[in-house]
C-alpha cells in the first residue's frame, strides 16, 4: 500500500540533498505558506550588543536561602520560603486533609507532628502526599524512617541547612505499607509492611528485596540513593546546581538559569567539577557570552522574564512526578539557550512569560494543601486562570513592558488539554503558542475530565462573582496571532522512523491508531470520534479484512514506533482536547487523517498541511473506510513525498543533548541499514550460486538500493538542529513583529 513506482522525481532528488543552514531557500522553505520562512532567512542581521548586567543588592542576602536578582533587587525564594528577603516560612506539610473553600486560614493543613512523622497511620482521608515515614515539609515529599531514612536538620540550624541524611524516598501511596507494624490496616497503602519496614525492607537495609520506582528525580540508582541530575531549565548554565527545579546559583550569578552575571564579576568557567555528569550538556547561553559569540545575529530578539518562582520554578519543586506537557518547559529551555535571547529588554521584539500552569494543573494541585490560587475546591483551570492573572499583576509591578504595548509583544504557552480556551481575557492580545487549534469563538469545554471543565463556574469567598467572567470573549486560538505548535517528543519515541534514518518499511498497515478509544469515558470525550471509528472497525472486522487497526493496547499490541512506521494512514483526532497524534504520524511518515471540525492541526496555518494529509469531516466518519480506499496511488505517493520535506519541523532537535542523541540514533540506523543491505546481497548471491546462476555482484547493490528508493518518505539527511520545531516557531515569530507594534 502506498509503495508503487517512484513518482515526483524532483521531490525525490530534492529530498536526497542534506538539510543544512546553507541549503537553498526553496529546500528550507518547502511546503510553507506565505513568506514567513523566506523573510526570516533573507533578513538583515543586527549588531550583537554586550549583555547588560545588574548591580542592585537584595536585602540580607536573601536570608541565605534565596537567589538575588541583581536587576530588580528582588529575592527569588525556593520552596519553604516567601516574602521580602525570603524570611517568612511557607510550609507544605504532608497531609491527608485539605482546607475547605470557606477556610480563610493561610496555613496549609498538616497531618504530621513536630518530629515530621504521620500522627496516625490508620486515619482515613488518604492523599498522595500522605507520609508513612519522615516528611520534608517544605515540599510535602515523603522519605523513609529508620536506618535508611531521613534525618532532618536540627530546628536551630541556620536557614537553608540541608538534612543530616537525605534518606530514601517514598513517593506514592503504592509505595507505602498497607498495614502498621502490628497489622492494623492503612487506607491506600499498597505494599506489605515487610517490603518497606521488614528485616529486608527498603527503609531498613542497604540492599533490600523490594525497591519502589525512584523519585524525586534527583536520586536514582538500583536502590534510589545515588545522585541524579534533576531538571532545571538550562541546567543552571553551569553556574549553580539544580534543586528539583530551582537553580541555586553560584555567588554573583542570577536568574532562573543562573545565566545572568552581576556587574563587575568576571566570567567564570561553566564546567562544574563536582557535577561531572552534566559537563557534556552544560553550555554558556550565547546571550551571556562576553564578548558576544558573533558580531551580528538575527531577529527576533526575545527577553525571557525571571518570574516570581511561585509561577515557575517552585512548581517544579512541588511536582510529585513527571508531567505530560513537556513543551511548556522545553520551549522555555530552548529560548534560554538560543541566540535569539536577549538580556536587554529595550532591544527585545518579544517578552516570553515562562509560567508553568500545566505543571500546576498536573501534578501539583491536590497533591497537598498548598499551593492554591485563590482558594480550595473548584476546577483546576480556575486555579490556573487566577495564577496567570496574578502573573500579569506581578509583571506590571516589577516591569513596565506589559503596559507599553498592551501585552501584544508578550508570548504565552498553553500546553494543557484544551490549550488557551480558558486563557484569561487580559491576555487576549498576546501571542499564544498552543497545542489546541480550536477556532470557534463561542466555545464550551469538551473535556471528559470534570476538574478541567472551564465552562463550569465556581464561586468562592475571594471570587464571589466566579472566575469564568475573566476568560470570556475570545476564541481558543486565533491563527492571525497564535500558532499551534508540536508537543515535545523525545527522540526515543520515534526511534524506528525514517526521520532518524531507520530503514523505510513497507506500509502494510492500512490505518493505525492506538490509544484511549473512550471505553470508560463520557460520551463527549474525543467528540465521540474515536469511539465511533472503533465501533465500526470492531463490528465490521476491519482489522482482519483491511489491516485497519484501532483500539487500546489490548486491541492493538506491538512496538508503537515500529507500528507507526509500517502504517499508511494514522488517525489525528481530539482526546480531552489536543492529542499529539499529528506529531506521531508525521514523525513516522504516516499520512495523517485529520478528523476534528473547526480545529487547526499543528502548524496548519503556516505549512501546506493539505499536501501531506487527509481531512475528513466529522459528519463523514461513517464513510471513512470508503474515503481512504478511494485515494489514488499517485496521490498517496505525492503526500508521502511532501511529508518528507517537512518532517523535521515536527520534532525538537536543537538542544545540545537532544541533537547529540538524534545524531547518534541517525548514525546507528544508517549502520543498521548498511548491515541489512550487505546481508541481503549475501543471501542473494548464495541463492544464485546454489541454483547455478551467475551471482549478480554489483547489480545486487543497485537492485537493493532501488528497492529502498521506492519507499517514502526516505531517511532524513542533514543536520537535526536545522529548521526543527523550535526554529519554525522562531521564524514565524519574526514575521509577526510588525503586528505587535
GROMACS .gro file of N, CA, C and O in nm, residues 447-518:
model
  288
  447UNK      N    1  -1.389   1.860   2.751
  447UNK     CA    2  -1.315   1.761   2.828
  447UNK      C    3  -1.407   1.658   2.891
  447UNK      O    4  -1.520   1.688   2.931
  448UNK      N    5  -1.356   1.537   2.902
  448UNK     CA    6  -1.427   1.433   2.975
  448UNK      C    7  -1.385   1.428   3.120
  448UNK      O    8  -1.428   1.341   3.195
  449UNK      N    9  -1.301   1.524   3.160
  449UNK     CA   10  -1.246   1.529   3.295
  449UNK      C   11  -1.300   1.654   3.364
  449UNK      O   12  -1.259   1.766   3.332
  450UNK      N   13  -1.393   1.636   3.455
  450UNK     CA   14  -1.467   1.749   3.511
  450UNK      C   15  -1.378   1.851   3.581
  450UNK      O   16  -1.410   1.970   3.584
  451UNK      N   17  -1.265   1.808   3.635
  451UNK     CA   18  -1.176   1.901   3.704
  451UNK      C   19  -1.117   2.005   3.610
  451UNK      O   20  -1.065   2.107   3.656
  452UNK      N   21  -1.123   1.980   3.476
  452UNK     CA   22  -1.071   2.076   3.379
  452UNK      C   23  -1.181   2.143   3.297
  452UNK      O   24  -1.151   2.207   3.195
  453UNK      N   25  -1.303   2.129   3.338
  453UNK     CA   26  -1.417   2.187   3.265
  453UNK      C   27  -1.419   2.337   3.288
  453UNK      O   28  -1.467   2.385   3.390
  454UNK      N   29  -1.369   2.413   3.191
  454UNK     CA   30  -1.360   2.558   3.209
  454UNK      C   31  -1.494   2.627   3.190
  454UNK      O   32  -1.506   2.749   3.214
  455UNK      N   33  -1.596   2.555   3.144
  455UNK     CA   34  -1.729   2.614   3.128
  455UNK      C   35  -1.801   2.624   3.261
  455UNK      O   36  -1.886   2.712   3.281
  456UNK      N   37  -1.771   2.533   3.353
  456UNK     CA   38  -1.839   2.529   3.483
  456UNK      C   39  -1.780   2.635   3.575
  456UNK      O   40  -1.661   2.633   3.605
  457UNK      N   41  -1.863   2.727   3.620
  457UNK     CA   42  -1.815   2.835   3.706
  457UNK      C   43  -1.806   2.786   3.850
  457UNK      O   44  -1.859   2.681   3.887
  458UNK      N   45  -1.738   2.867   3.930
  458UNK     CA   46  -1.720   2.832   4.071
  458UNK      C   47  -1.703   2.960   4.151
  458UNK      O   48  -1.618   3.043   4.118
  459UNK      N   49  -1.784   2.977   4.253
  459UNK     CA   50  -1.775   3.094   4.339
  459UNK      C   51  -1.701   3.056   4.468
  459UNK      O   52  -1.714   2.943   4.517
  460UNK      N   53  -1.628   3.151   4.521
  460UNK     CA   54  -1.561   3.130   4.650
  460UNK      C   55  -1.551   3.263   4.721
  460UNK      O   56  -1.589   3.368   4.667
  461UNK      N   57  -1.501   3.261   4.843
  461UNK     CA   58  -1.503   3.383   4.924
  461UNK      C   59  -1.415   3.492   4.866
  461UNK      O   60  -1.440   3.611   4.888
  462UNK      N   61  -1.313   3.457   4.787
  462UNK     CA   62  -1.231   3.559   4.722
  462UNK      C   63  -1.285   3.597   4.586
  462UNK      O   64  -1.250   3.702   4.534
  463UNK      N   65  -1.367   3.512   4.527
  463UNK     CA   66  -1.427   3.542   4.397
  463UNK      C   67  -1.576   3.508   4.401
  463UNK      O   68  -1.622   3.414   4.337
  464UNK      N   69  -1.652   3.586   4.475
  464UNK     CA   70  -1.796   3.559   4.481
  464UNK      C   71  -1.865   3.572   4.346
  464UNK      O   72  -1.973   3.516   4.325
  465UNK      N   73  -1.801   3.644   4.253
  465UNK     CA   74  -1.856   3.660   4.119
  465UNK      C   75  -1.820   3.545   4.026
  465UNK      O   76  -1.862   3.541   3.910
  466UNK      N   77  -1.743   3.449   4.075
  466UNK     CA   78  -1.697   3.339   3.992
  466UNK      C   79  -1.572   3.376   3.914
  466UNK      O   80  -1.521   3.488   3.924
  467UNK      N   81  -1.522   3.283   3.836
  467UNK     CA   82  -1.399   3.309   3.760
  467UNK      C   83  -1.420   3.310   3.609
  467UNK      O   84  -1.336   3.363   3.535
  468UNK      N   85  -1.530   3.252   3.558
  468UNK     CA   86  -1.544   3.241   3.413
  468UNK      C   87  -1.561   3.377   3.345
  468UNK      O   88  -1.533   3.390   3.226
  469UNK      N   89  -1.604   3.479   3.420
  469UNK     CA   90  -1.614   3.613   3.362
  469UNK      C   91  -1.478   3.666   3.317
  469UNK      O   92  -1.470   3.755   3.233
  470UNK      N   93  -1.372   3.608   3.372
  470UNK     CA   94  -1.237   3.654   3.341
  470UNK      C   95  -1.176   3.582   3.220
  470UNK      O   96  -1.061   3.611   3.183
  471UNK      N   97  -1.250   3.489   3.159
  471UNK     CA   98  -1.195   3.415   3.045
  471UNK      C   99  -1.286   3.425   2.922
  471UNK      O  100  -1.264   3.354   2.824
  472UNK      N  101  -1.384   3.513   2.925
  472UNK     CA  102  -1.483   3.519   2.818
  472UNK      C  103  -1.437   3.610   2.704
  472UNK      O  104  -1.353   3.697   2.720
  473UNK      N  105  -1.496   3.586   2.584
  473UNK     CA  106  -1.484   3.681   2.474
  473UNK      C  107  -1.368   3.659   2.379
  473UNK      O  108  -1.334   3.750   2.303
  474UNK      N  109  -1.309   3.541   2.380
  474UNK     CA  110  -1.201   3.516   2.284
  474UNK      C  111  -1.209   3.371   2.238
  474UNK      O  112  -1.256   3.283   2.312
  475UNK      N  113  -1.163   3.341   2.116
  475UNK     CA  114  -1.157   3.201   2.072
  475UNK      C  115  -1.044   3.128   2.144
  475UNK      O  116  -0.959   3.190   2.208
  476UNK      N  117  -1.044   2.997   2.130
  476UNK     CA  118  -0.933   2.919   2.187
  476UNK      C  119  -0.801   2.950   2.117
  476UNK      O  120  -0.694   2.938   2.176
  477UNK      N  121  -0.814   2.993   1.992
  477UNK     CA  122  -0.694   3.010   1.909
  477UNK      C  123  -0.730   3.099   1.791
  477UNK      O  124  -0.835   3.083   1.730
  478UNK      N  125  -0.644   3.197   1.764
  478UNK     CA  126  -0.663   3.289   1.652
  478UNK      C  127  -0.544   3.274   1.558
  478UNK      O  128  -0.432   3.314   1.592
  479UNK      N  129  -0.563   3.216   1.439
  479UNK     CA  130  -0.449   3.190   1.350
  479UNK      C  131  -0.378   3.316   1.303
  479UNK      O  132  -0.266   3.308   1.249
  480UNK      N  133  -0.439   3.432   1.322
  480UNK     CA  134  -0.373   3.557   1.284
  480UNK      C  135  -0.257   3.587   1.378
  480UNK      O  136  -0.150   3.633   1.336
  481UNK      N  137  -0.274   3.560   1.508
  481UNK     CA  138  -0.171   3.598   1.605
  481UNK      C  139  -0.113   3.480   1.684
  481UNK      O  140  -0.014   3.497   1.755
  482UNK      N  141  -0.175   3.362   1.673
  482UNK     CA  142  -0.134   3.247   1.753
  482UNK      C  143  -0.080   3.136   1.663
  482UNK      O  144  -0.096   3.139   1.541
  483UNK      N  145  -0.017   3.037   1.725
  483UNK     CA  146   0.041   2.927   1.649
  483UNK      C  147   0.018   2.796   1.724
  483UNK      O  148   0.039   2.788   1.845
  484UNK      N  149  -0.026   2.694   1.649
  484UNK     CA  150  -0.038   2.559   1.704
  484UNK      C  151   0.098   2.491   1.687
  484UNK      O  152   0.144   2.470   1.574
  485UNK      N  153   0.162   2.459   1.799
  485UNK     CA  154   0.299   2.407   1.795
  485UNK      C  155   0.300   2.258   1.831
  485UNK      O  156   0.209   2.208   1.896
  486UNK      N  157   0.405   2.186   1.790
  486UNK     CA  158   0.411   2.043   1.822
  486UNK      C  159   0.434   2.018   1.971
  486UNK      O  160   0.498   2.098   2.040
  487UNK      N  161   0.381   1.907   2.019
  487UNK     CA  162   0.417   1.859   2.152
  487UNK      C  163   0.560   1.808   2.149
  487UNK      O  164   0.610   1.766   2.044
  488UNK      N  165   0.627   1.814   2.263
  488UNK     CA  166   0.765   1.767   2.270
  488UNK      C  167   0.767   1.615   2.271
  488UNK      O  168   0.699   1.551   2.351
  489UNK      N  169   0.844   1.556   2.180
  489UNK     CA  170   0.862   1.412   2.172
  489UNK      C  171   1.011   1.380   2.184
  489UNK      O  172   1.092   1.433   2.109
  490UNK      N  173   1.044   1.295   2.280
  490UNK     CA  174   1.183   1.253   2.295
  490UNK      C  175   1.225   1.170   2.174
  490UNK      O  176   1.143   1.095   2.119
  491UNK      N  177   1.350   1.182   2.128
  491UNK     CA  178   1.393   1.105   2.011
  491UNK      C  179   1.364   0.956   2.020
  491UNK      O  180   1.336   0.892   1.918
  492UNK      N  181   1.368   0.899   2.140
  492UNK     CA  182   1.339   0.755   2.153
  492UNK      C  183   1.196   0.723   2.110
  492UNK      O  184   1.167   0.609   2.072
  493UNK      N  185   1.108   0.821   2.116
  493UNK     CA  186   0.969   0.799   2.083
  493UNK      C  187   0.953   0.762   1.935
  493UNK      O  188   0.858   0.691   1.899
  494UNK      N  189   1.044   0.811   1.850
  494UNK     CA  190   1.033   0.782   1.707
  494UNK      C  191   1.162   0.715   1.655
  494UNK      O  192   1.207   0.740   1.544
  495UNK      N  193   1.215   0.624   1.737
  495UNK     CA  194   1.344   0.562   1.706
  495UNK      C  195   1.344   0.473   1.583
  495UNK      O  196   1.449   0.448   1.524
  496UNK      N  197   1.227   0.420   1.542
  496UNK     CA  198   1.221   0.334   1.424
  496UNK      C  199   1.172   0.409   1.300
  496UNK      O  200   1.135   0.349   1.200
  497UNK      N  201   1.173   0.541   1.307
  497UNK     CA  202   1.118   0.622   1.200
  497UNK      C  203   1.221   0.655   1.093
  497UNK      O  204   1.341   0.666   1.122
  498UNK      N  205   1.176   0.673   0.968
  498UNK     CA  206   1.267   0.721   0.863
  498UNK      C  207   1.329   0.856   0.897
  498UNK      O  208   1.436   0.890   0.845
  499UNK      N  209   1.265   0.935   0.985
  499UNK     CA  210   1.319   1.065   1.022
  499UNK      C  211   1.458   1.052   1.082
  499UNK      O  212   1.542   1.139   1.064
  500UNK      N  213   1.484   0.946   1.154
  500UNK     CA  214   1.615   0.927   1.215
  500UNK      C  215   1.694   0.818   1.142
  500UNK      O  216   1.778   0.752   1.199
  501UNK      N  217   1.664   0.800   1.013
  501UNK     CA  218   1.746   0.715   0.929
  501UNK      C  219   1.715   0.567   0.935
  501UNK      O  220   1.789   0.487   0.878
  502UNK      N  221   1.608   0.528   1.004
  502UNK     CA  222   1.572   0.387   1.005
  502UNK      C  223   1.530   0.345   0.865
  502UNK      O  224   1.481   0.426   0.785
  503UNK      N  225   1.547   0.218   0.834
  503UNK     CA  226   1.511   0.167   0.703
  503UNK      C  227   1.363   0.190   0.677
  503UNK      O  228   1.278   0.161   0.762
  504UNK      N  229   1.331   0.245   0.562
  504UNK     CA  230   1.191   0.263   0.525
  504UNK      C  231   1.123   0.127   0.519
  504UNK      O  232   1.181   0.028   0.475
  505UNK      N  233   1.000   0.123   0.566
  505UNK     CA  234   0.928  -0.004   0.577
  505UNK      C  235   0.810  -0.008   0.482
  505UNK      O  236   0.752   0.096   0.449
  506UNK      N  237   0.774  -0.129   0.443
  506UNK     CA  238   0.650  -0.146   0.368
  506UNK      C  239   0.534  -0.102   0.454
  506UNK      O  240   0.524  -0.139   0.571
  507UNK      N  241   0.447  -0.021   0.398
  507UNK     CA  242   0.330   0.028   0.472
  507UNK      C  243   0.220  -0.078   0.463
  507UNK      O  244   0.121  -0.061   0.393
  508UNK      N  245   0.239  -0.186   0.541
  508UNK     CA  246   0.145  -0.298   0.532
  508UNK      C  247   0.027  -0.285   0.628
  508UNK      O  248  -0.060  -0.371   0.630
  509UNK      N  249   0.026  -0.179   0.710
  509UNK     CA  250  -0.090  -0.150   0.795
  509UNK      C  251  -0.165  -0.034   0.730
  509UNK      O  252  -0.110   0.076   0.714
  510UNK      N  253  -0.289  -0.057   0.692
  510UNK     CA  254  -0.364   0.045   0.617
  510UNK      C  255  -0.397   0.165   0.705
  510UNK      O  256  -0.382   0.280   0.661
  511UNK      N  257  -0.441   0.142   0.827
  511UNK     CA  258  -0.485   0.251   0.916
  511UNK      C  259  -0.444   0.214   1.057
  511UNK      O  260  -0.455   0.098   1.098
  512UNK      N  261  -0.396   0.315   1.133
  512UNK     CA  262  -0.344   0.284   1.266
  512UNK      C  263  -0.383   0.392   1.367
  512UNK      O  264  -0.370   0.511   1.341
  513UNK      N  265  -0.432   0.346   1.481
  513UNK     CA  266  -0.447   0.432   1.599
  513UNK      C  267  -0.445   0.343   1.722
  513UNK      O  268  -0.524   0.250   1.734
  514UNK      N  269  -0.352   0.373   1.812
  514UNK     CA  270  -0.352   0.303   1.941
  514UNK      C  271  -0.358   0.407   2.052
  514UNK      O  272  -0.273   0.496   2.060
  515UNK      N  273  -0.459   0.394   2.137
  515UNK     CA  274  -0.476   0.487   2.246
  515UNK      C  275  -0.614   0.472   2.307
  515UNK      O  276  -0.685   0.373   2.285
  516UNK      N  277  -0.654   0.571   2.383
  516UNK     CA  278  -0.783   0.571   2.450
  516UNK      C  279  -0.894   0.586   2.347
  516UNK      O  280  -0.899   0.685   2.273
  517UNK      N  281  -0.982   0.489   2.338
  517UNK     CA  282  -1.095   0.496   2.245
  517UNK      C  283  -1.227   0.512   2.320
  517UNK      O  284  -1.334   0.481   2.270
  518UNK      N  285  -1.217   0.566   2.443
  518UNK     CA  286  -1.337   0.605   2.516
  518UNK      C  287  -1.417   0.494   2.580
  518UNK      O  288  -1.535   0.513   2.611
   0.00000   0.00000   0.00000
